[in-house]
């Protein structure tokens, strides 16, 4: 290939674009294609938005001249590729010029983009039926054409979306064009490399007129047309690659505009799901990456350079991937995605804070999720997934053909057995939003019981050589899946509370049970003006420990230092062991430092009926009265608790004496009772019965053991 004929068209396109740009600007002013200042605009004066016409005109002139004047043997660009790009560009260019003069709705523009992409695909600018990804060949067959149209339409709009700062879209397109040309040279595709180099030359000639402060903009005609050309060249050239990223390599070459498009659509969709109906998914807003960087205080030229650098990193990664194996390229993709995630997080998009803003919690409010039938079908899905995982882990063969037969045989037994056992244990009757440790323990025993029953059935009726190790692995995986899925609501709820915690920092004095209760109440109340940041406790053994995610940051001696360190606005007393003198000292310290001191009190208020627990300040015999107290239910419940043998004495609770009784106690609603008169011992329901045993301890030690408490911060 003659190097002169390879670079001469690109240099010619740069000169023509540079000379035509002023004429294109005057034309834009004459026809009204002017970008006026506004709320979403960065510039402060009207600027013509017709500069893209100079870029497109220079590309068309050079391509036409090369097509007619240069022999095909000496011009490396294939004529079919040039004709396909040119014909597909016509509807996009027409509607974009119209939009620059008189803004159009998104519907007509999208239709024109689809038509242009379809024309290009009909001329052979398309994926092959077999694509390459990380060293593997994937057959996509008839999906090649619609995926190609989707790619071209997406990339066409990507450069239009990113065109928000002076020189940003044109500069990123120049980086992508040069990088794509290098990729095609390395891959041995001189035709595609020469064609995309002409686009790079036209952009280089226009860029001096577009850099900050810009004298003209690309406009929709320029940005959309350049995006279409790069998408078409990348698609046709990338379809034949087999190294590195292979099929997705063009995505990284055009990386930043593609990323901006995906991020914009994702955050707008999440915003609508979050209940904010302002704006649509395809409507423009002022919250793009360059807007966020400007909002962080970075000046205009530096924002453009930062985004140039990001685009160059992605394009360089695409080049380097061609020299890597499939595994190495996959690791590079993971590294780039992680880096991009951290970078997006630094920009502070509220839409992606799905835990803090409660979007993740709203998924559980979908009516279908709250139906019992949904839970049953979900358990069946978990059974199938856990079975496939167990077989794959056992055999280390994850191929569908290898695990299909044993998986179907196991699922056929495990599915009905699991649903039956779960139903008999009442796992479909409760609400998992309020589940406690006992519920999850019962769920674990349910999975183990269902697995044992299924193993016996499979060993007896299906196959005598059933591997017990596969069922053991299945039980472990199913327990993890079941508890994880049912506990996900509580995990998200706790994370949501911590993420939404607002107000003045508060220190909780007392890292015991009462202190943990105070922490939960403060986190649960979003309207509370306090945000717990640490515990204070005089026990040296608790120093440095973390309680429910909040650390113990000091003792009473270092309270003043901790207040200054965390800029605390309040101290919450959550300990009954503090003497009155110590509480008085803390109050004086808070008064001196100008912060509030609150005390957490746990109390039971008697509302109606006969009082069960006498007040601690009553007669001296109150403790003895409480020690002998027995709560009686209605007559029916009282008769139910009489001994079924002698019927003369109320029953007393009995402890489990064997593993079988302990297992039944875990999975059943019945409880063990015994009769002191005749010695009878057996199982009885206690659903409607209220009973308190004799407690030899005084009321002051009983009160902290109650769960249903009212928390008052005074």
XYZ file of C-alpha atoms in Angstrom:
714
model
C 0.000 0.000 0.000
C 1.402 3.395 -1.026
C 1.770 5.602 2.068
C 1.151 8.749 -0.006
C -2.236 7.594 -1.238
C -3.056 6.528 2.327
C -2.453 9.906 4.048
C -3.052 12.401 1.213
C -6.890 12.149 1.382
C -6.852 12.787 5.136
C -4.601 15.847 4.802
C -6.745 17.157 1.960
C -9.894 16.712 4.064
C -8.289 18.678 6.918
C -7.441 21.632 4.655
C -10.883 21.708 3.028
C -12.627 21.507 6.421
C -10.533 24.336 7.853
C -11.299 26.601 4.873
C -15.012 25.760 4.659
C -15.710 26.271 8.381
C -16.094 30.116 8.213
C -18.420 29.781 5.212
C -20.484 27.192 7.078
C -20.747 29.575 10.047
C -22.058 32.399 7.849
C -24.540 30.016 6.269
C -25.792 29.002 9.707
C -26.349 32.621 10.728
C -28.225 33.306 7.477
C -30.634 30.353 7.809
C -31.079 30.678 11.584
C -28.998 27.680 12.707
C -27.758 29.517 15.819
C -27.365 28.180 19.337
C -28.740 30.774 21.759
C -27.720 30.999 25.451
C -30.038 29.236 27.896
C -30.308 27.393 31.230
C -28.603 24.263 29.879
C -26.043 26.212 27.823
C -22.499 27.059 28.830
C -21.857 29.861 26.322
C -23.043 33.418 26.910
C -23.518 34.613 23.299
C -25.228 33.253 20.152
C -22.972 30.863 18.217
C -23.695 29.278 14.804
C -24.256 25.533 14.984
C -23.556 24.705 11.359
C -19.842 23.860 11.606
C -20.556 20.186 11.053
C -21.486 20.973 7.446
C -17.840 21.843 6.760
C -16.718 18.503 8.183
C -19.260 16.491 6.200
C -18.618 18.461 3.012
C -14.860 17.879 3.199
C -15.362 14.129 3.772
C -17.781 13.893 0.848
C -15.531 15.881 -1.507
C -12.457 13.792 -0.723
C -14.356 10.504 -0.898
C -15.964 11.428 -4.238
C -12.662 12.573 -5.703
C -10.927 9.404 -4.600
C -13.809 7.303 -5.875
C -13.690 8.796 -9.411
C -10.102 9.918 -9.849
C -7.933 7.382 -8.044
C -7.733 3.843 -9.430
C -9.265 1.243 -7.193
C -5.980 -0.634 -7.025
C -4.253 2.405 -5.487
C -7.113 3.608 -3.253
C -7.443 1.135 -0.399
C -10.966 2.073 0.705
C -13.585 -0.312 -0.673
C -16.141 1.432 -2.845
C -19.030 -0.622 -1.450
C -18.191 0.651 2.042
C -18.079 4.255 0.783
C -21.415 3.957 -1.031
C -23.087 2.333 2.000
C -21.907 5.091 4.333
C -22.863 7.837 1.865
C -26.393 6.595 1.189
C -27.101 5.875 4.843
C -25.902 9.344 5.798
C -28.430 11.175 3.595
C -31.608 10.878 5.756
C -29.622 11.574 8.938
C -27.993 14.660 7.445
C -31.292 15.996 6.112
C -33.224 15.713 9.386
C -30.255 16.997 11.412
C -29.925 20.174 9.312
C -33.636 20.741 9.757
C -33.264 20.242 13.518
C -30.421 22.796 13.661
C -32.630 25.393 12.000
C -35.901 24.528 13.713
C -35.740 22.050 16.629
C -37.671 18.826 16.050
C -39.139 16.298 18.442
C -37.197 13.120 19.131
C -39.569 10.918 17.091
C -38.718 12.160 13.548
C -35.007 12.219 14.342
C -35.051 8.681 15.669
C -36.947 7.476 12.589
C -34.361 9.082 10.275
C -31.537 7.462 12.235
C -33.179 4.050 11.921
C -33.667 4.515 8.167
C -30.038 5.548 7.684
C -28.773 2.623 9.750
C -30.988 0.197 7.819
C -29.625 1.450 4.484
C -26.045 0.999 5.699
C -26.795 -2.541 6.889
C -28.382 -3.396 3.525
C -25.096 -2.392 1.846
C -23.164 -4.881 3.926
C -22.144 -2.719 6.889
C -23.176 -5.311 9.424
C -21.983 -7.891 11.898
C -21.257 -11.367 10.645
C -23.471 -14.279 11.644
C -20.568 -15.489 13.817
C -18.927 -12.972 16.149
C -15.802 -13.291 18.273
C -15.602 -12.378 21.934
C -12.659 -13.058 24.269
C -11.388 -15.863 22.052
C -14.796 -17.555 21.672
C -17.007 -17.698 18.600
C -20.694 -16.939 19.139
C -23.318 -17.653 16.492
C -25.925 -14.865 16.366
C -27.486 -15.753 13.010
C -30.504 -13.574 12.165
C -29.779 -11.220 15.069
C -26.803 -9.743 13.190
C -28.896 -7.208 11.224
C -31.047 -5.817 14.096
C -28.011 -5.653 16.406
C -26.131 -3.725 13.723
C -28.992 -1.242 13.328
C -29.151 -0.813 17.102
C -25.398 -0.166 17.291
C -25.418 2.446 14.513
C -28.431 4.299 15.946
C -26.924 4.296 19.439
C -23.508 5.550 18.338
C -25.126 8.197 16.109
C -26.952 9.667 19.098
C -23.979 9.235 21.435
C -21.856 11.968 19.846
C -24.886 14.253 19.776
C -25.479 13.726 23.515
C -21.858 14.415 24.444
C -21.733 17.635 22.392
C -22.126 20.003 25.360
C -18.793 21.812 25.688
C -16.540 23.621 23.238
C -14.478 21.081 21.314
C -15.687 18.090 23.348
C -17.607 16.081 20.745
C -15.226 16.915 17.886
C -12.157 16.100 19.991
C -13.554 12.773 21.218
C -14.523 11.891 17.643
C -10.975 12.703 16.481
C -9.484 10.446 19.180
C -11.896 7.656 18.242
C -11.187 8.027 14.504
C -7.396 7.895 14.899
C -7.607 4.956 17.291
C -9.981 3.086 15.012
C -7.643 3.669 12.073
C -4.744 2.217 14.082
C -6.847 -0.810 15.012
C -7.648 -1.494 11.368
C -4.012 -1.096 10.317
C -2.954 -3.651 12.947
C -5.774 -5.973 11.873
C -4.747 -5.728 8.218
C -7.801 -3.770 7.024
C -6.341 -0.860 5.002
C -9.681 0.013 3.339
C -11.445 0.704 6.624
C -8.339 2.448 8.013
C -8.129 4.828 5.038
C -11.821 5.678 5.179
C -11.879 6.494 8.877
C -8.643 8.495 8.503
C -10.448 10.860 6.116
C -13.003 11.543 8.858
C -10.162 12.170 11.299
C -8.598 14.688 8.921
C -11.877 16.576 8.484
C -12.308 16.772 12.281
C -8.728 17.974 12.759
C -9.346 20.809 10.297
C -12.531 21.900 12.066
C -11.282 21.610 15.658
C -9.392 24.986 15.721
C -12.729 26.750 15.131
C -14.439 24.702 17.865
C -11.995 24.806 20.796
C -12.681 27.032 23.817
C -13.851 29.739 23.309
C -15.666 28.271 20.295
C -16.554 30.351 17.255
C -18.947 27.690 15.946
C -20.417 24.339 16.963
C -20.767 21.017 15.180
C -24.526 21.104 15.629
C -26.791 18.100 15.311
C -25.873 17.734 11.630
C -22.181 17.439 12.420
C -22.353 15.392 15.633
C -24.944 12.888 14.362
C -23.237 12.492 10.970
C -19.793 11.961 12.474
C -21.245 9.461 14.935
C -22.912 7.590 12.073
C -19.706 7.447 10.024
C -17.586 6.191 12.923
C -20.228 3.646 13.923
C -20.418 2.309 10.353
C -16.651 2.044 9.928
C -16.208 0.468 13.361
C -18.985 -2.037 12.688
C -17.722 -3.153 9.288
C -14.111 -3.377 10.373
C -14.762 -4.808 13.834
C -16.963 -7.589 12.457
C -13.887 -9.370 11.116
C -11.732 -9.115 14.253
C -11.045 -12.121 16.448
C -8.473 -10.893 19.011
C -8.881 -9.067 22.321
C -12.321 -7.558 22.820
C -13.091 -8.466 19.191
C -16.782 -7.699 18.677
C -17.044 -5.186 21.539
C -13.768 -3.459 20.622
C -15.583 -0.633 18.753
C -17.542 0.063 21.943
C -14.308 0.919 23.748
C -12.917 2.888 20.796
C -16.019 5.104 20.925
C -15.998 4.589 24.682
C -16.820 7.909 26.325
C -19.770 8.948 24.116
C -21.214 5.434 24.434
C -20.713 5.512 28.213
C -22.348 8.949 28.470
C -25.364 7.688 26.511
C -25.799 4.571 28.652
C -25.350 6.519 31.896
C -27.832 9.196 30.814
C -30.508 6.659 29.891
C -29.916 4.616 33.057
C -30.152 7.559 35.451
C -33.248 8.943 33.705
C -34.902 5.535 33.911
C -33.992 5.201 37.598
C -35.287 8.700 38.213
C -38.672 7.757 36.756
C -38.747 4.508 38.722
C -37.991 6.522 41.828
C -41.196 8.520 41.385
C -39.706 11.636 39.795
C -41.748 12.130 36.624
C -39.978 15.284 35.446
C -38.584 14.605 31.979
C -38.445 11.451 29.918
C -35.760 8.882 29.244
C -34.895 10.477 25.883
C -35.285 14.124 26.915
C -32.170 16.248 27.315
C -31.166 17.548 30.722
C -28.309 19.422 32.350
C -26.840 16.568 34.354
C -24.275 15.025 31.996
C -20.714 14.192 33.012
C -19.338 17.541 31.846
C -22.074 19.353 33.769
C -21.177 17.407 36.923
C -17.485 18.243 36.526
C -18.297 21.915 36.040
C -20.470 21.740 39.146
C -17.500 20.393 41.115
C -15.578 23.573 40.343
C -13.410 22.379 37.424
C -13.005 25.075 34.773
C -14.188 24.638 31.174
C -10.869 23.846 29.388
C -9.800 21.424 32.121
C -13.106 19.526 31.953
C -12.580 19.007 28.228
C -9.015 17.775 28.813
C -10.186 15.366 31.536
C -12.782 13.865 29.217
C -10.238 13.729 26.384
C -7.978 11.740 28.693
C -10.801 9.349 29.575
C -11.591 8.791 25.893
C -7.894 8.238 25.137
C -7.600 5.638 27.938
C -10.535 3.650 26.553
C -9.227 3.859 22.985
C -5.738 2.803 24.100
C -7.239 -0.152 25.965
C -8.895 -1.243 22.721
C -5.544 -1.115 20.919
C -3.738 -3.010 23.666
C -6.457 -5.674 23.771
C -5.516 -6.783 20.260
C -2.213 -8.033 21.656
C -3.861 -9.949 24.546
C -5.407 -13.354 24.950
C -9.132 -13.696 25.564
C -8.659 -14.169 29.334
C -6.370 -11.135 29.619
C -8.804 -9.002 27.615
C -11.656 -10.085 29.907
C -9.660 -9.021 32.973
C -8.953 -5.685 31.295
C -12.682 -5.188 30.689
C -13.403 -5.884 34.376
C -10.711 -3.402 35.433
C -12.114 -0.710 33.128
C -15.657 -1.285 34.379
C -14.535 -1.023 38.012
C -12.609 2.160 37.289
C -15.620 3.596 35.490
C -17.899 2.691 38.411
C -15.655 4.474 40.895
C -15.404 7.487 38.587
C -19.175 7.742 38.186
C -19.582 7.425 41.938
C -17.263 10.416 42.422
C -19.529 12.500 40.190
C -22.283 12.115 42.803
C -25.275 11.023 40.718
C -28.197 10.702 43.132
C -30.071 8.450 40.698
C -27.497 5.665 41.175
C -27.743 5.838 44.969
C -30.587 3.308 44.764
C -30.182 2.314 48.409
C -30.090 5.822 49.821
C -32.991 7.155 47.767
C -35.122 4.045 48.361
C -35.415 2.895 44.729
C -34.271 -0.628 45.637
C -36.909 -0.794 48.376
C -39.714 0.094 45.966
C -39.132 -3.138 44.060
C -40.610 -5.012 47.021
C -43.773 -2.902 46.768
C -44.709 -4.387 43.383
C -48.063 -6.133 43.956
C -46.952 -9.343 42.226
C -44.055 -9.755 44.666
C -46.413 -9.792 47.642
C -48.490 -12.709 46.382
C -47.935 -16.137 47.934
C -47.924 -17.742 44.490
C -44.955 -15.578 43.469
C -42.953 -16.861 46.445
C -43.736 -20.457 45.440
C -42.581 -19.914 41.859
C -39.524 -18.071 43.128
C -38.642 -21.056 45.318
C -38.971 -23.335 42.294
C -36.552 -21.088 40.410
C -34.125 -21.228 43.344
C -34.399 -25.021 43.380
C -33.449 -25.202 39.695
C -30.595 -22.721 40.094
C -29.185 -24.415 43.206
C -29.390 -27.822 41.490
C -27.400 -26.631 38.476
C -24.841 -24.999 40.750
C -24.482 -28.176 42.819
C -23.947 -30.376 39.758
C -21.497 -27.889 38.256
C -19.501 -27.630 41.480
C -19.436 -31.402 41.857
C -18.452 -32.306 38.285
C -16.632 -29.083 37.356
C -18.491 -29.259 34.045
C -20.794 -26.291 33.483
C -21.944 -27.275 30.015
C -25.709 -27.412 29.580
C -25.600 -30.720 27.720
C -23.584 -32.416 30.474
C -25.790 -31.338 33.386
C -29.183 -31.461 31.666
C -30.118 -35.081 32.458
C -29.052 -35.217 36.139
C -30.424 -31.729 36.774
C -33.865 -32.605 35.387
C -33.960 -35.785 37.486
C -33.098 -33.913 40.700
C -35.394 -30.953 40.027
C -38.322 -33.291 39.327
C -38.022 -34.567 42.908
C -36.703 -31.508 44.736
C -39.316 -29.052 43.408
C -42.498 -30.707 44.762
C -40.781 -31.892 47.942
C -39.462 -28.388 48.741
C -42.825 -26.709 48.181
C -44.613 -29.342 50.276
C -42.161 -29.150 53.194
C -42.149 -25.355 53.157
C -45.937 -25.284 53.110
C -46.231 -27.744 56.013
C -43.773 -25.665 58.061
C -45.766 -22.486 57.452
C -42.994 -20.737 55.526
C -45.526 -19.334 53.041
C -47.855 -17.855 55.674
C -45.673 -15.189 57.264
C -44.159 -11.952 56.030
C -40.420 -11.924 55.543
C -40.261 -8.164 56.002
C -40.626 -8.731 59.753
C -38.696 -11.998 59.935
C -36.335 -12.660 62.816
C -33.536 -15.080 63.551
C -35.970 -17.876 64.404
C -37.674 -17.537 61.019
C -34.387 -17.881 59.162
C -33.344 -20.827 61.328
C -36.691 -22.490 60.539
C -36.069 -21.805 56.838
C -32.664 -23.459 57.066
C -34.147 -26.525 58.734
C -36.821 -26.572 56.036
C -34.214 -26.698 53.272
C -32.288 -29.447 55.070
C -35.454 -31.462 55.682
C -36.584 -31.124 52.057
C -33.132 -32.153 50.841
C -33.119 -35.265 53.060
C -36.574 -36.313 51.871
C -35.612 -35.734 48.232
C -32.405 -37.751 48.665
C -34.336 -40.677 50.115
C -36.857 -40.535 47.264
C -34.127 -40.331 44.608
C -32.138 -43.179 46.167
C -35.180 -45.411 46.486
C -37.227 -44.771 43.357
C -35.081 -42.872 40.827
C -31.476 -44.053 40.965
C -29.756 -46.268 43.490
C -26.419 -44.592 42.745
C -27.520 -41.099 43.716
C -24.525 -39.106 44.964
C -25.048 -37.779 48.470
C -22.329 -35.169 47.958
C -24.399 -33.475 45.240
C -27.328 -33.180 47.663
C -25.046 -31.823 50.387
C -23.727 -29.155 48.020
C -27.300 -28.447 46.911
C -28.442 -27.957 50.513
C -25.637 -25.483 51.216
C -26.317 -23.509 48.037
C -30.093 -23.567 48.556
C -29.762 -22.353 52.154
C -27.593 -19.468 50.984
C -30.016 -18.576 48.161
C -33.149 -18.884 50.290
C -31.893 -16.938 53.288
C -30.208 -14.363 51.068
C -33.304 -13.736 48.955
C -35.707 -13.585 51.923
C -33.312 -11.506 54.007
C -32.582 -9.080 51.178
C -35.413 -6.786 52.221
C -34.095 -6.391 55.744
C -30.540 -5.920 54.488
C -31.642 -3.202 52.074
C -33.878 -1.658 54.717
C -30.993 -1.425 57.201
C -28.686 -0.023 54.506
C -31.369 2.461 53.493
C -31.716 3.653 57.076
C -27.990 4.157 57.491
C -27.618 5.871 54.131
C -30.549 8.191 54.823
C -29.462 9.029 58.376
C -29.359 12.812 58.637
C -29.149 15.393 61.350
C -26.656 16.409 63.982
C -24.011 13.825 64.992
C -24.885 12.122 68.275
C -22.915 9.992 70.726
C -24.730 7.193 72.571
C -23.540 6.731 76.158
C -23.857 3.025 76.860
C -22.882 0.260 74.456
C -25.139 -2.402 75.941
C -28.523 -3.731 74.936
C -30.236 -0.457 75.652
C -27.630 1.429 73.634
C -28.241 -0.878 70.656
C -31.976 -0.173 70.999
C -31.293 3.560 70.945
C -29.202 3.134 67.798
C -31.982 1.218 66.033
C -34.610 3.779 66.975
C -32.514 6.714 65.796
C -31.788 5.014 62.476
C -35.408 3.961 61.999
C -36.796 7.470 62.444
C -35.873 9.470 59.318
C -37.414 12.571 60.889
C -35.113 12.375 63.909
C -32.708 15.321 64.144
C -29.845 13.052 65.292
C -27.389 10.843 63.460
C -25.541 8.312 65.663
C -21.796 8.323 65.000
C -20.345 6.421 67.972
C -20.790 4.803 71.365
C -19.302 5.874 74.696
C -18.870 3.147 77.312
C -16.881 2.912 80.524
C -16.201 -0.824 80.063
C -12.558 -1.149 78.855
C -13.396 -4.450 77.166
C -15.718 -2.690 74.690
C -13.169 -0.105 73.584
C -12.604 -0.275 69.825
C -15.463 -2.710 69.180
C -18.152 -2.126 66.568
C -21.812 -2.536 67.549
C -24.316 -2.749 64.692
C -21.880 -0.917 62.431
C -21.161 1.937 64.877
C -17.818 1.945 66.765
C -17.182 2.450 70.471
C -15.076 5.599 70.305
C -14.211 6.236 73.948
C -15.175 6.196 77.595
C -16.528 8.727 80.054
C -13.040 10.137 80.581
C -12.630 10.900 76.880
C -16.188 12.108 76.300
C -15.196 15.721 75.764
C -12.516 14.694 73.254
C -15.018 12.514 71.362
C -17.530 15.373 71.217
C -14.933 17.629 69.643
C -13.677 14.916 67.289
C -17.110 14.140 65.814
C -18.563 17.659 66.241
C -21.407 15.985 68.140
C -24.603 17.916 68.680
C -26.036 15.668 71.380
C -25.236 12.916 73.876
C -27.891 10.226 74.373
C -27.785 8.491 77.774
C -28.745 4.841 77.156
C -27.537 3.147 80.311
C -29.263 2.421 83.620
C -25.966 1.757 85.383
C -24.825 5.392 85.468
C -25.131 6.971 88.918
C -26.944 10.262 89.273
C -23.688 12.092 89.990
C -22.173 10.889 86.694
C -25.271 11.890 84.754
C -25.047 15.324 86.376
C -21.406 15.659 85.278
C -22.315 14.761 81.693
C -25.111 17.335 81.775
C -22.690 20.035 82.960
C -20.237 19.084 80.186
C -22.982 19.303 77.555
C -24.117 22.690 78.892
C -20.557 23.979 78.767
C -20.049 22.781 75.185
C -23.481 23.995 74.047
C -24.920 20.615 73.012
C -28.003 18.671 74.067
C -28.163 15.746 76.463
C -31.026 13.262 76.132
C -31.961 10.194 78.132
C -33.486 7.083 76.644
C -36.252 5.588 78.760
C -37.949 2.216 78.247
C -41.395 2.024 79.816
C -44.679 0.088 79.693
C -47.850 2.153 79.963
C -50.925 0.323 81.261
C -53.879 1.192 79.008
C -56.833 -1.019 80.025
C -57.846 -4.106 81.983
C -56.311 -5.387 85.189
C -52.734 -4.324 85.751
C -50.324 -7.254 85.406
C -47.087 -5.691 86.601
C -47.350 -3.465 89.684
C -45.417 -0.231 89.707
C -41.938 -0.526 91.244
C -42.763 2.368 93.578
C -45.769 0.540 95.150
C -45.875 -1.492 98.349
C -42.798 -3.428 99.509
C -44.539 -6.680 98.600
C -44.610 -5.796 94.892
C -41.640 -7.994 94.041
C -43.180 -10.965 95.807
C -46.481 -10.350 94.044
C -44.765 -10.303 90.660
C -42.752 -13.421 91.503
C -45.991 -15.339 92.057
C -47.944 -13.835 89.196
C -49.464 -15.977 86.483
C -51.176 -14.460 83.484
C -54.385 -16.245 82.540
C -56.006 -16.023 79.145
C -59.663 -16.406 78.224
C -61.533 -19.465 79.500
C -61.026 -21.434 76.292
C -57.266 -20.915 76.380
C -57.194 -21.827 80.076
C -59.030 -25.097 79.405
C -56.654 -25.822 76.560
C -53.690 -25.557 78.916
C -55.105 -28.068 81.433
C -53.569 -31.529 81.514
C -55.288 -33.767 78.925
C -54.824 -36.806 81.240
C -55.937 -35.696 84.698
C -57.406 -32.286 83.790
C -56.760 -30.997 87.281
C -53.576 -28.989 86.968
C -52.285 -26.323 84.574
C -49.436 -27.413 82.339
C -45.839 -26.207 82.683
C -43.342 -25.752 79.862
C -40.815 -28.567 79.339
C -37.402 -28.528 77.682
C -36.520 -30.680 74.676
C -34.666 -33.830 75.747
C -33.445 -35.150 72.377
C -32.340 -33.989 68.938
C -35.658 -35.118 67.443
C -37.639 -33.036 69.943
C -35.377 -30.047 69.354
C -35.847 -30.345 65.582
C -39.634 -30.630 65.948
C -39.621 -27.618 68.250
C -37.852 -25.601 65.553
C -40.199 -26.503 62.721
C -43.531 -26.806 64.545
C -45.940 -24.355 66.158
C -46.523 -26.808 69.048
C -44.486 -26.771 72.264
C -43.606 -29.340 74.932
C -45.557 -29.216 78.233
C -45.611 -31.366 81.363
C -48.091 -31.954 84.193
C -46.741 -31.753 87.738
C -49.647 -33.786 89.129
C -49.672 -36.938 86.964
C -46.365 -36.606 85.093
C -47.903 -36.353 81.584
C -45.569 -34.812 78.969
C -46.451 -33.937 75.399
C -46.991 -31.375 72.647
C -49.673 -28.653 72.838
C -50.449 -25.534 70.780
C -49.842 -22.218 72.524
C -50.960 -19.815 69.771
C -53.748 -18.224 71.844
C -52.293 -18.698 75.310
C -50.427 -16.118 77.380
C -48.351 -17.573 80.217
C -45.600 -16.313 82.498
C -43.502 -18.703 84.561
C -42.500 -17.996 88.153
C -39.483 -15.730 88.190
C -37.387 -15.535 91.346
C -35.743 -12.309 90.195
C -36.957 -8.808 91.135
C -38.763 -6.567 88.630
C -35.774 -4.249 88.175
C -33.894 -7.105 86.502
C -36.894 -8.370 84.538
C -37.727 -5.150 82.728
C -34.778 -5.147 80.267
C -35.767 -8.624 79.083
C -39.028 -7.457 77.489
C -39.037 -6.922 73.724
C -42.167 -4.785 73.219
C -41.028 -1.443 74.566
C -41.723 2.207 74.002
C -38.591 4.282 73.472
C -38.678 7.867 74.652
C -35.856 10.348 74.176
C -36.254 13.232 76.588
